[in-house]
XYZ file of C-alpha atoms in Angstrom:
723
model
C 70.636 162.643 151.049
C 73.032 159.936 149.148
C 76.221 160.977 148.347
C 76.710 159.263 144.810
C 80.413 160.591 144.659
C 81.313 158.903 147.749
C 79.719 155.324 146.498
C 81.551 155.463 143.344
C 84.879 156.070 145.215
C 83.981 153.477 148.012
C 84.074 151.391 144.938
C 87.147 151.981 143.681
C 88.875 152.003 147.269
C 87.474 148.178 147.767
C 89.464 147.191 144.404
C 92.491 149.010 145.353
C 92.644 147.537 148.743
C 93.083 144.038 147.473
C 96.580 144.703 146.015
C 97.891 148.145 146.742
C 99.677 149.325 150.173
C 98.059 151.835 152.475
C 100.514 154.516 151.091
C 99.389 154.033 147.601
C 95.322 154.094 148.527
C 96.183 157.487 150.698
C 97.610 159.032 147.433
C 94.644 157.976 145.363
C 92.119 159.264 148.093
C 94.157 162.629 147.794
C 93.657 162.534 143.986
C 89.871 161.708 144.364
C 89.671 164.683 146.787
C 91.303 167.393 144.426
C 89.170 166.066 141.410
C 86.028 166.211 143.734
C 86.652 169.541 144.312
C 87.709 170.372 140.412
C 84.689 169.116 139.251
C 82.236 170.540 141.630
C 78.989 171.622 140.371
C 79.364 169.863 136.962
C 76.989 167.312 136.216
C 77.099 164.327 132.961
C 74.097 164.596 130.306
C 72.866 161.490 132.629
C 72.450 163.905 135.641
C 75.145 162.548 137.640
C 78.058 164.383 139.054
C 80.519 164.673 136.573
C 82.866 163.284 139.132
C 81.351 159.632 138.775
C 82.969 159.380 135.210
C 87.033 159.721 136.274
C 85.832 157.414 139.079
C 84.472 154.820 137.140
C 87.230 155.037 134.552
C 89.805 155.008 137.726
C 88.058 151.417 138.747
C 88.324 150.252 135.561
C 92.065 150.744 135.905
C 92.312 149.484 139.480
C 90.243 146.126 138.465
C 93.108 145.376 135.681
C 95.660 145.708 138.965
C 97.741 148.529 137.494
C 99.864 150.787 139.463
C 98.737 153.835 141.685
C 100.144 156.108 139.079
C 97.417 155.074 136.308
C 94.557 155.232 139.015
C 95.513 158.500 139.879
C 95.896 159.830 136.511
C 92.286 158.257 135.512
C 90.934 160.038 138.464
C 92.457 163.081 137.343
C 92.119 162.573 133.251
C 89.502 165.316 132.856
C 90.612 168.004 135.213
C 92.891 170.236 133.105
C 90.453 170.025 130.439
C 87.100 170.763 132.492
C 88.120 172.495 135.064
C 90.129 175.779 135.982
C 93.030 173.546 137.334
C 96.284 173.773 135.588
C 98.941 170.942 134.407
C 101.385 172.508 136.861
C 98.706 172.146 139.467
C 98.623 168.656 138.939
C 102.272 167.826 138.560
C 102.854 170.186 141.899
C 100.523 168.021 143.769
C 101.260 164.287 142.094
C 104.305 164.528 140.157
C 105.416 164.519 136.865
C 104.538 160.931 135.414
C 100.705 161.940 136.347
C 100.864 164.986 134.664
C 102.307 163.347 131.496
C 99.123 160.821 131.384
C 96.832 163.355 132.094
C 98.093 165.664 129.149
C 98.260 162.650 126.709
C 94.487 162.315 127.208
C 93.443 166.041 127.288
C 91.845 167.593 124.488
C 93.817 170.492 123.374
C 92.348 173.999 123.037
C 92.135 175.744 119.965
C 93.111 172.831 117.552
C 91.002 170.454 114.918
C 90.088 167.004 115.809
C 93.337 165.477 113.802
C 95.777 167.677 115.664
C 94.118 166.473 119.002
C 94.494 162.645 117.969
C 98.143 163.338 116.741
C 98.812 164.860 120.277
C 97.283 161.841 121.854
C 99.487 159.133 119.680
C 102.454 161.425 120.417
C 102.062 161.081 123.961
C 101.137 157.367 123.777
C 104.563 156.691 122.564
C 106.351 157.275 125.554
C 103.866 155.755 127.965
C 101.257 152.812 127.149
C 99.396 153.834 130.114
C 98.140 156.974 127.977
C 96.281 154.649 125.739
C 94.815 152.133 128.591
C 93.311 155.453 130.011
C 92.022 156.837 126.867
C 90.502 153.210 126.144
C 88.577 153.041 129.446
C 87.486 156.414 129.238
C 85.844 155.773 125.901
C 84.485 152.667 127.294
C 82.424 154.397 129.623
C 81.285 157.310 127.554
C 80.178 154.484 125.401
C 78.222 152.861 128.245
C 76.437 156.012 128.888
C 75.914 157.010 125.158
C 72.102 156.937 125.408
C 72.050 160.271 127.174
C 73.069 161.781 123.913
C 71.354 163.026 120.837
C 71.252 160.045 117.979
C 73.536 162.243 115.797
C 76.235 162.229 118.553
C 75.579 158.781 119.378
C 76.533 157.688 115.884
C 79.168 159.893 115.652
C 81.112 158.534 118.951
C 80.416 154.926 117.817
C 82.089 155.632 114.468
C 84.828 157.301 115.568
C 85.461 154.373 118.386
C 85.301 152.097 115.566
C 87.916 153.633 113.544
C 90.487 154.760 116.382
C 89.803 152.993 119.393
C 88.790 149.323 118.440
C 91.959 148.670 116.360
C 93.675 150.170 118.986
C 92.771 147.723 121.757
C 93.459 144.937 119.325
C 96.795 146.092 118.662
C 97.212 145.861 122.236
C 95.710 142.470 122.483
C 93.059 143.699 124.678
C 90.456 141.411 123.224
C 88.295 141.328 126.005
C 87.854 145.087 126.165
C 87.819 144.929 122.256
C 84.769 142.905 121.914
C 83.221 145.150 124.674
C 83.675 148.254 122.787
C 82.702 146.780 119.625
C 79.350 145.204 121.175
C 78.607 148.718 122.813
C 79.216 150.299 119.022
C 76.974 147.574 117.453
C 73.869 148.232 119.653
C 74.124 152.036 118.105
C 75.221 151.632 114.655
C 72.585 148.744 113.848
C 70.574 148.004 116.555
C 68.057 145.660 114.785
C 70.972 143.307 113.692
C 72.485 143.392 117.224
C 69.256 142.360 118.465
C 68.801 139.489 116.013
C 71.961 138.089 116.603
C 71.901 138.228 120.011
C 68.572 136.230 119.931
C 70.031 133.860 117.426
C 72.789 133.223 120.035
C 70.735 132.817 122.999
C 68.213 130.345 121.014
C 71.165 128.268 119.430
C 72.697 128.311 123.155
C 69.810 126.301 124.330
C 70.489 123.604 121.664
C 73.944 123.407 121.248
C 75.999 124.155 124.530
C 74.642 120.899 126.372
C 75.837 119.009 123.358
C 79.052 121.087 123.472
C 79.564 120.501 127.077
C 79.652 116.385 126.152
C 82.154 117.055 123.522
C 84.094 118.844 125.914
C 83.764 116.361 128.642
C 85.039 113.641 126.023
C 87.861 115.474 124.901
C 89.123 116.210 128.555
C 88.809 112.421 129.332
C 90.777 111.742 125.885
C 93.687 113.911 127.397
C 93.434 112.966 130.849
C 93.926 109.271 129.811
C 97.220 110.505 127.541
C 98.597 112.461 131.062
C 97.476 115.688 130.045
C 95.165 117.553 132.318
C 93.172 120.083 130.900
C 90.398 122.746 131.385
C 87.740 123.262 128.962
C 85.196 126.096 128.590
C 82.593 127.054 125.970
C 83.104 130.433 124.721
C 80.436 132.333 122.726
C 81.403 134.601 119.754
C 80.460 138.346 120.354
C 77.408 139.675 118.366
C 79.271 141.552 116.249
C 81.880 138.878 115.434
C 78.783 137.005 114.298
C 77.748 140.085 112.363
C 80.967 140.185 110.643
C 81.263 136.507 109.370
C 77.596 136.341 108.262
C 77.144 136.851 104.470
C 76.519 140.285 103.414
C 72.586 140.795 103.025
C 71.952 136.845 104.421
C 71.995 137.334 107.929
C 68.545 136.080 108.304
C 70.183 132.309 107.076
C 73.213 132.753 108.912
C 73.771 129.148 111.178
C 74.541 130.207 114.748
C 76.165 126.834 115.231
C 79.372 128.116 114.663
C 78.823 131.207 117.544
C 80.565 128.510 120.170
C 84.150 127.476 120.389
C 86.046 125.438 122.795
C 88.873 126.765 124.698
C 91.104 124.141 125.657
C 93.764 125.066 128.626
C 96.621 122.940 129.510
C 100.111 123.494 131.459
C 102.995 123.672 129.003
C 103.304 124.517 124.950
C 104.584 121.058 124.483
C 101.001 119.852 125.754
C 99.522 121.867 123.381
C 100.885 120.455 120.549
C 100.509 116.969 122.045
C 96.763 117.492 122.658
C 96.660 118.963 118.939
C 98.058 115.516 117.923
C 95.536 113.593 120.200
C 92.320 115.210 119.122
C 93.449 114.906 115.458
C 94.099 111.243 116.047
C 90.380 111.064 117.600
C 88.432 113.241 115.277
C 88.610 114.336 111.902
C 89.522 117.721 111.103
C 88.368 120.488 108.363
C 90.917 120.810 105.820
C 92.641 124.319 105.841
C 91.372 124.862 109.574
C 94.620 124.361 111.302
C 96.518 127.457 112.394
C 99.823 127.529 114.421
C 99.535 130.965 116.571
C 101.963 129.603 118.977
C 104.719 129.248 116.673
C 103.882 131.551 114.314
C 102.337 134.733 116.315
C 99.403 136.448 114.213
C 100.462 139.516 116.907
C 102.421 140.640 119.698
C 100.020 139.144 122.266
C 97.716 136.299 120.774
C 99.299 132.462 121.149
C 96.874 129.718 120.213
C 96.806 126.600 117.940
C 93.377 126.652 115.912
C 91.605 123.675 114.392
C 88.032 122.446 113.542
C 87.245 119.246 114.295
C 84.189 117.046 112.900
C 81.891 115.425 115.324
C 79.474 112.535 114.281
C 75.766 113.819 113.863
C 76.673 117.353 114.858
C 78.190 120.553 113.211
C 82.081 121.430 113.116
C 83.416 122.395 116.451
C 86.022 125.216 116.393
C 88.804 124.955 119.137
C 91.608 126.829 120.292
C 94.273 125.427 122.422
C 96.812 127.125 124.402
C 98.595 127.198 127.979
C 96.792 128.942 131.068
C 99.273 131.942 130.909
C 99.101 132.250 127.195
C 95.120 132.492 127.665
C 95.702 135.621 129.973
C 97.914 136.971 127.835
C 95.388 136.110 124.655
C 92.101 137.849 126.760
C 93.978 140.796 128.363
C 97.224 141.554 126.276
C 99.633 144.354 127.327
C 97.634 144.503 130.567
C 98.705 141.157 131.556
C 102.314 142.555 131.129
C 101.722 145.560 133.359
C 99.660 144.100 135.921
C 101.377 144.523 139.318
C 104.038 146.396 137.553
C 105.632 149.701 138.853
C 106.097 152.883 136.471
C 109.520 152.163 135.477
C 109.030 148.602 134.453
C 105.823 150.291 132.598
C 108.223 152.710 130.810
C 110.790 149.752 129.896
C 107.987 147.409 128.359
C 109.117 145.573 125.346
C 106.028 144.539 124.081
C 104.232 146.849 122.356
C 107.541 148.030 120.211
C 105.473 149.861 117.675
C 104.560 152.419 120.251
C 108.275 154.131 120.948
C 108.443 154.470 116.905
C 105.352 156.656 117.014
C 107.765 159.555 118.309
C 109.930 159.191 115.211
C 107.297 158.857 112.866
C 105.559 162.105 114.248
C 108.757 163.985 113.698
C 109.206 162.622 110.181
C 105.733 163.256 109.055
C 105.148 166.666 106.792
C 101.801 167.466 108.181
C 99.382 166.199 110.834
C 97.046 164.441 108.261
C 99.978 162.491 107.035
C 100.608 161.147 110.622
C 97.159 160.280 111.328
C 96.882 158.198 107.899
C 100.245 156.407 108.653
C 98.566 155.647 112.065
C 95.457 154.199 110.704
C 96.950 152.329 107.708
C 100.581 151.154 108.965
C 99.969 151.071 112.780
C 96.377 150.121 113.451
C 95.808 148.082 110.398
C 95.633 144.398 110.801
C 98.968 142.906 110.281
C 100.491 140.096 108.188
C 104.264 138.224 109.369
C 106.677 137.371 106.602
C 110.341 136.705 106.672
C 113.521 137.765 105.472
C 115.814 134.934 103.640
C 117.620 134.387 107.332
C 114.378 133.887 108.816
C 114.034 137.320 110.716
C 110.327 138.183 111.153
C 108.738 141.278 109.577
C 105.465 142.719 110.457
C 103.580 144.699 107.885
C 100.233 146.159 107.350
C 97.875 143.789 105.474
C 97.672 144.548 101.744
C 101.493 145.388 101.964
C 103.881 144.759 98.387
C 107.131 143.668 97.945
C 108.364 147.023 97.693
C 106.601 147.782 101.284
C 109.009 144.970 102.857
C 112.250 146.255 101.033
C 111.862 150.019 102.682
C 110.782 148.547 106.028
C 114.084 146.092 106.033
C 116.117 149.483 104.925
C 115.514 152.555 103.119
C 118.813 151.923 100.901
C 117.511 148.111 99.851
C 114.195 149.976 99.034
C 115.743 152.588 96.807
C 117.736 149.908 94.862
C 115.377 147.296 95.105
C 114.624 146.011 91.514
C 112.866 142.858 91.852
C 111.442 140.443 94.284
C 111.409 136.487 95.067
C 108.815 135.355 97.283
C 108.531 131.591 98.231
C 111.195 130.643 95.905
C 109.511 132.269 92.973
C 110.523 135.579 91.106
C 107.792 138.356 91.030
C 107.237 142.144 90.516
C 107.507 144.488 93.083
C 103.769 145.272 93.264
C 103.119 141.611 94.230
C 100.834 141.641 97.586
C 102.609 139.768 100.091
C 100.279 137.277 102.565
C 101.054 135.886 105.712
C 104.088 133.627 106.154
C 105.700 134.346 103.205
C 109.708 134.495 102.765
C 110.739 137.125 101.082
C 114.104 138.121 99.253
C 115.041 141.147 97.203
C 116.891 141.873 94.268
C 118.789 144.662 94.246
C 120.060 146.862 91.259
C 123.768 148.760 91.200
C 124.791 150.516 94.329
C 123.235 154.214 94.699
C 120.257 153.647 92.384
C 117.325 155.879 93.248
C 113.843 154.905 93.589
C 111.613 154.662 89.998
C 109.135 157.357 89.525
C 106.424 154.789 89.117
C 106.741 154.061 92.636
C 104.748 157.054 93.390
C 101.876 156.314 91.028
C 99.023 155.069 93.611
C 97.037 153.483 90.834
C 99.969 150.988 90.194
C 99.988 150.006 93.780
C 103.829 149.507 94.362
C 103.962 151.065 98.023
C 100.876 151.227 100.120
C 102.591 151.851 103.472
C 103.518 155.696 104.204
C 106.891 154.519 105.369
C 107.538 153.269 101.876
C 106.089 156.047 100.326
C 107.927 158.912 102.336
C 111.237 157.704 101.810
C 110.542 157.659 98.191
C 109.057 161.193 98.040
C 112.076 162.275 100.349
C 114.675 160.794 97.541
C 112.827 162.752 94.842
C 112.987 166.093 96.765
C 116.495 165.820 97.331
C 117.423 165.875 93.564
C 118.469 169.132 91.831
C 115.868 171.422 90.528
C 116.940 171.347 86.860
C 116.401 167.535 87.131
C 113.145 167.702 88.405
C 112.042 170.082 86.150
C 112.795 168.137 83.277
C 111.619 164.717 84.586
C 108.320 166.945 85.600
C 108.413 167.913 81.652
C 108.695 164.404 80.277
C 106.111 162.759 82.693
C 103.619 165.405 81.699
C 104.425 164.787 77.878
C 104.233 161.357 78.500
C 100.669 161.528 80.136
C 99.207 164.043 77.742
C 100.221 161.356 74.814
C 98.761 158.245 76.940
C 95.624 160.294 77.663
C 95.381 162.080 74.024
C 94.826 165.238 75.797
C 96.219 168.206 74.276
C 96.098 170.983 77.559
C 98.694 173.123 78.105
C 101.318 173.303 81.240
C 99.554 176.681 81.554
C 96.128 175.288 81.931
C 97.289 172.789 84.377
C 98.933 175.504 86.367
C 95.628 177.395 86.383
C 93.982 174.113 87.530
C 95.985 173.489 90.623
C 96.681 177.158 91.206
C 100.149 177.284 91.285
C 102.431 180.326 91.128
C 103.808 179.113 87.334
C 104.917 176.235 85.063
C 108.236 175.628 86.551
C 106.871 175.212 89.943
C 104.023 172.720 88.456
C 107.138 170.877 86.553
C 109.267 170.363 90.012
C 106.098 169.330 92.134
C 105.410 166.726 88.943
C 109.146 165.771 88.642
C 109.626 165.494 92.711
C 106.570 163.393 93.089
C 104.884 166.268 95.266
C 102.083 166.488 92.797
C 101.020 162.551 92.158
C 100.893 161.732 88.675
C 97.327 160.114 89.321
C 95.764 163.948 90.180
C 97.706 165.196 86.834
C 95.966 162.648 84.821
C 92.576 163.428 86.630
C 92.899 166.899 85.992
C 93.872 166.496 82.169
C 90.928 164.160 81.554
C 88.534 166.962 83.239
C 89.060 168.900 79.746
C 87.647 165.690 77.712
C 84.327 166.544 77.217
C 83.396 163.277 75.498
C 85.544 160.814 77.274
C 82.973 158.096 77.601
C 79.901 156.373 75.711
C 77.355 154.867 77.071
C 77.592 151.095 77.145
C 75.210 149.031 75.052
C 75.763 146.152 77.348
C 71.639 145.025 78.217
C 71.008 145.423 82.016
C 67.735 144.335 83.785
C 66.478 146.548 86.613
C 64.989 144.255 89.465
C 63.373 145.132 92.740
C 64.072 142.685 95.509
C 61.868 141.523 98.339
C 62.968 144.345 100.654
C 62.279 147.221 97.938
C 65.870 147.441 96.860
C 66.725 148.579 93.014
C 69.143 146.990 91.457
C 70.534 146.057 88.008
C 71.733 142.548 86.863
C 73.814 142.192 83.473
C 71.249 140.726 81.209
C 71.743 137.586 78.878
C 71.686 138.116 75.188
C 69.282 141.091 75.732
C 66.814 139.029 77.704
C 65.122 140.201 80.813
C 66.268 138.943 84.176
C 64.086 138.088 86.735
C 64.390 137.445 90.674
C 63.409 133.985 91.836
C 60.372 133.673 94.022
C 61.852 130.642 95.815
C 64.753 131.961 97.794
C 64.400 135.673 97.142
C 67.810 137.276 96.128
C 68.719 140.493 96.975
C 70.441 143.498 95.862
C 73.935 142.664 96.081
C 73.862 138.863 97.187
C 75.771 136.153 95.406
C 73.425 135.085 92.668
C 73.715 132.551 89.665
C 70.872 132.549 86.710
C 68.994 129.344 85.580
C 68.187 129.487 82.194
C 65.274 127.635 81.201
C 62.629 127.519 78.429
C 63.947 130.499 77.277
C 63.566 132.483 80.486
C 66.390 133.666 82.900
C 65.904 133.553 86.734
C 68.158 134.639 89.274
C 68.610 132.400 92.584
C 70.690 132.611 95.196
C 73.876 130.903 94.785
C 73.017 128.470 97.675
C 69.346 127.680 96.748
C 68.920 124.125 96.348
C 67.109 124.430 92.733
C 70.399 125.700 91.463
C 72.367 122.982 93.533
C 70.171 120.500 91.928
C 70.663 121.490 88.482
C 72.206 119.031 86.271
C 73.178 120.708 83.358
C 75.891 123.411 84.479
C 75.659 124.813 80.970
C 72.479 126.332 81.770
C 74.095 128.287 84.686
C 75.120 131.688 84.371
C 77.035 133.881 86.932
C 75.477 136.834 87.425
C 76.993 140.480 88.415
C 75.316 143.402 90.101
C 75.816 146.749 89.118
C 75.252 149.663 90.964
C 72.652 152.160 89.618
C 75.138 155.251 89.787
C 78.022 152.644 88.261
C 76.352 152.083 84.702
C 79.335 150.862 82.977
C 80.605 153.200 79.952
C 82.891 152.399 76.965
C 86.205 153.824 76.067
C 88.841 152.718 73.454
C 92.602 152.402 73.662
C 95.096 151.821 71.367
C 97.956 149.656 72.357
C 101.319 148.368 70.436
C 103.258 145.270 71.810
C 105.741 142.493 70.739
C 103.868 139.444 69.390
C 104.483 136.672 72.358
C 102.400 133.797 73.260
C 101.091 135.026 76.388
C 100.453 138.704 75.392
C 96.593 138.444 75.777
C 96.618 136.864 78.886
C 99.298 139.159 80.418
C 96.674 141.932 79.098
C 93.636 140.466 80.800
C 94.950 140.066 84.037
C 95.623 143.506 85.434
C 92.563 144.742 83.216
C 90.612 142.508 85.590
C 92.209 143.217 88.690
C 91.136 147.113 88.061
C 87.332 145.893 87.359
C 87.328 146.635 83.894
C 85.587 144.476 81.181
C 87.274 143.977 77.412
C 83.891 144.016 75.538
C 85.791 143.881 72.135
C 89.312 143.167 70.601
C 90.296 143.935 66.971
C 94.133 143.497 66.265
C 96.287 143.658 63.282
C 99.767 142.191 62.785
C 102.841 144.220 61.362
C 105.750 142.956 59.824
C 107.298 143.261 63.639
C 104.631 144.283 66.269
C 100.835 143.430 67.248
C 98.334 146.228 67.434
C 95.595 146.056 69.639
C 92.453 148.316 69.674
C 90.569 147.372 72.923
C 86.888 148.445 73.551
C 86.634 148.786 77.720
C 83.736 148.922 79.726
C 84.556 150.474 82.972
C 82.587 153.386 85.574
C 85.066 156.224 85.884
C 87.943 158.360 84.800
C 90.321 156.576 87.624
C 89.673 153.024 86.223
C 91.085 154.339 82.772
C 93.904 155.884 84.095
C 94.800 152.562 86.163
C 94.268 150.373 83.238
C 96.762 152.766 80.807
C 99.366 152.988 83.747
C 99.212 149.335 84.631
C 99.531 148.330 80.362
C 102.409 150.383 80.067
C 104.152 148.702 82.432
C 103.838 145.210 81.151
C 107.156 143.713 79.554
C 106.185 143.437 76.117
C 103.949 146.568 75.906
C 105.741 149.506 73.356
C 102.911 152.004 74.032
C 98.978 152.423 75.094
C 97.055 155.546 73.968
C 93.389 156.358 74.741
C 91.366 156.999 71.250
C 88.821 159.353 70.655
C 85.698 158.229 69.225
C 86.254 159.270 65.928
C 89.565 157.481 65.808
C 88.439 154.341 67.255
C 86.124 154.073 64.243
C 88.943 154.782 61.526
C 91.815 153.199 63.910
C 92.892 151.163 60.822
C 93.292 154.226 58.276
C 95.062 156.196 60.828
C 97.894 153.710 61.724
C 100.459 155.715 59.779
C 99.456 158.679 62.029
C 99.908 156.757 64.932
C 103.434 155.509 63.846
C 104.826 159.011 63.265
C 103.452 160.117 66.941
C 104.534 157.075 68.764
C 107.748 157.978 69.794
C 106.198 160.868 71.767
C 105.126 157.991 73.999
């Protein structure tokens, strides 16, 4: 009878023999015997002995040439969780390091999933090998996922996409990230996966021979310039193609861009020389040049990017890097760990964010906040910005100037009152872009944060670090000051939203002990003003009215139902030539009194000579048909006022459908009729407008007040000071 477990172990031993000394291999064999005895009688969903799983994970670790401790921990990673073996027994036989690694990947008994994830990240903070074992554990689980029920397959796939794919990317292990994404793709959208794989294969037969000719020509060009090189054709992964394909337009995707040339040279200087010679010989696509050697996009990826035009052929994407940088770009932190011992691993400085997790874990108020911070601040894609002295600061994509200030130093964040980005003054909720140079304008020493910064609808702070530091500052204030501030904020919010709800009612809504507690929570920012506003609006029965904007209901070629904004009340029809689908980018062509919606890429649209006959169309979801609400706004009559009002309203996704205005002796009073879809948009609009420089006050109007707003201005003047 075949000993399956022994076969799996022999595969592992063969890899270990290639680089580990005899003593290390003996320790690994001891771990195999220990784990096999512990898992005796256990089987996987596939029917194979359970020991085959940890042995496979250990082989993956060994194939990366990692140390014996990593391999032993991989073999033992499930013994504490799934067998009677204790953590103490593991330490007694294999040492403290192995115990720590095993504990880091072990699911804790009696805790929920969030606490389990928090334990994993907290353990990973002190040893990156915890992450590697967990990643390859998940890889093998995905490889054998077909043996689980469909609902478990999808749940595991989505969990992997949310946690482990960005984690692999953060560590720069792009080959593992790609493999995980590909496996996930087969379970979450198998039809698209098959379609793309077929498209890449069919396209390869056409494009790879031509690309090889181009590669040979470039290699010859560089050789003549004294730069020896190696060039390979690399296919993009199916999931990468899927991400770049236009939404709902996969069938029309051009697979010629599913291939790129990777050029390897001996030195960084030769990378730049090679780029220059290639650009001398071939024209290149504007905006395609990116220097991720001089300005790295993350800790490990280093490469020059360009896209060249080759006569009588499609654009060709090119990556240029050294042999060492190519290995680093593919394997990330693993390239630093290979052939390292345990102490060198612990002193590894490339993943500086890992040790910070311990501090983050201790500072987080709850497990939920710790996990939120991990997902948003740590695993989110990053941008690199610069201080005035040129120091690099890495922030999550979507970070603002205020986030930058708090990242530099807590006191700078508290005292921050303005920002200069790339030499231009800007507001603190300005979203930063990769490569920005940021200077912070500070107020007086010992100034504190502004209360508005805690309002999520305004978008001042997006990182958990900044939000946490702001909350902590307000918590430290005296109770009487918090109560007074809470009363002021609540009074102002009632006025802006035009809602007469007592504090006692809100106290019951939030199930709090008394009004004092309500005011303390609001004043200290522990009860976000956005939640207070939503609670107030729930007491308004006639908040919105149905919009009178005409919509046309259409059914596309797939049977999907959608709504398109009508044109002058006329019906809109979908074109039969290009078959636009719901949510695709469409443009309407008005001809002979009919309005026909085409795909924006349809040749019939492109050939239209009278641009004024083309109308940009917008899709509206069936469950998000806009409603109408009115607001009244008073402002100083400045030349740019209307523009300043329109920008934040448009950014929130709200439309101004009507505007009435009245000039008084000093100011301008406007009644705005807005189209929006939910209470959150109304709150965001009012909060954003209230912060504009020339706005004096802003307030929601009831529909009765909106009809008679000019007559009621005297009442408005009497009550304006409340806001």
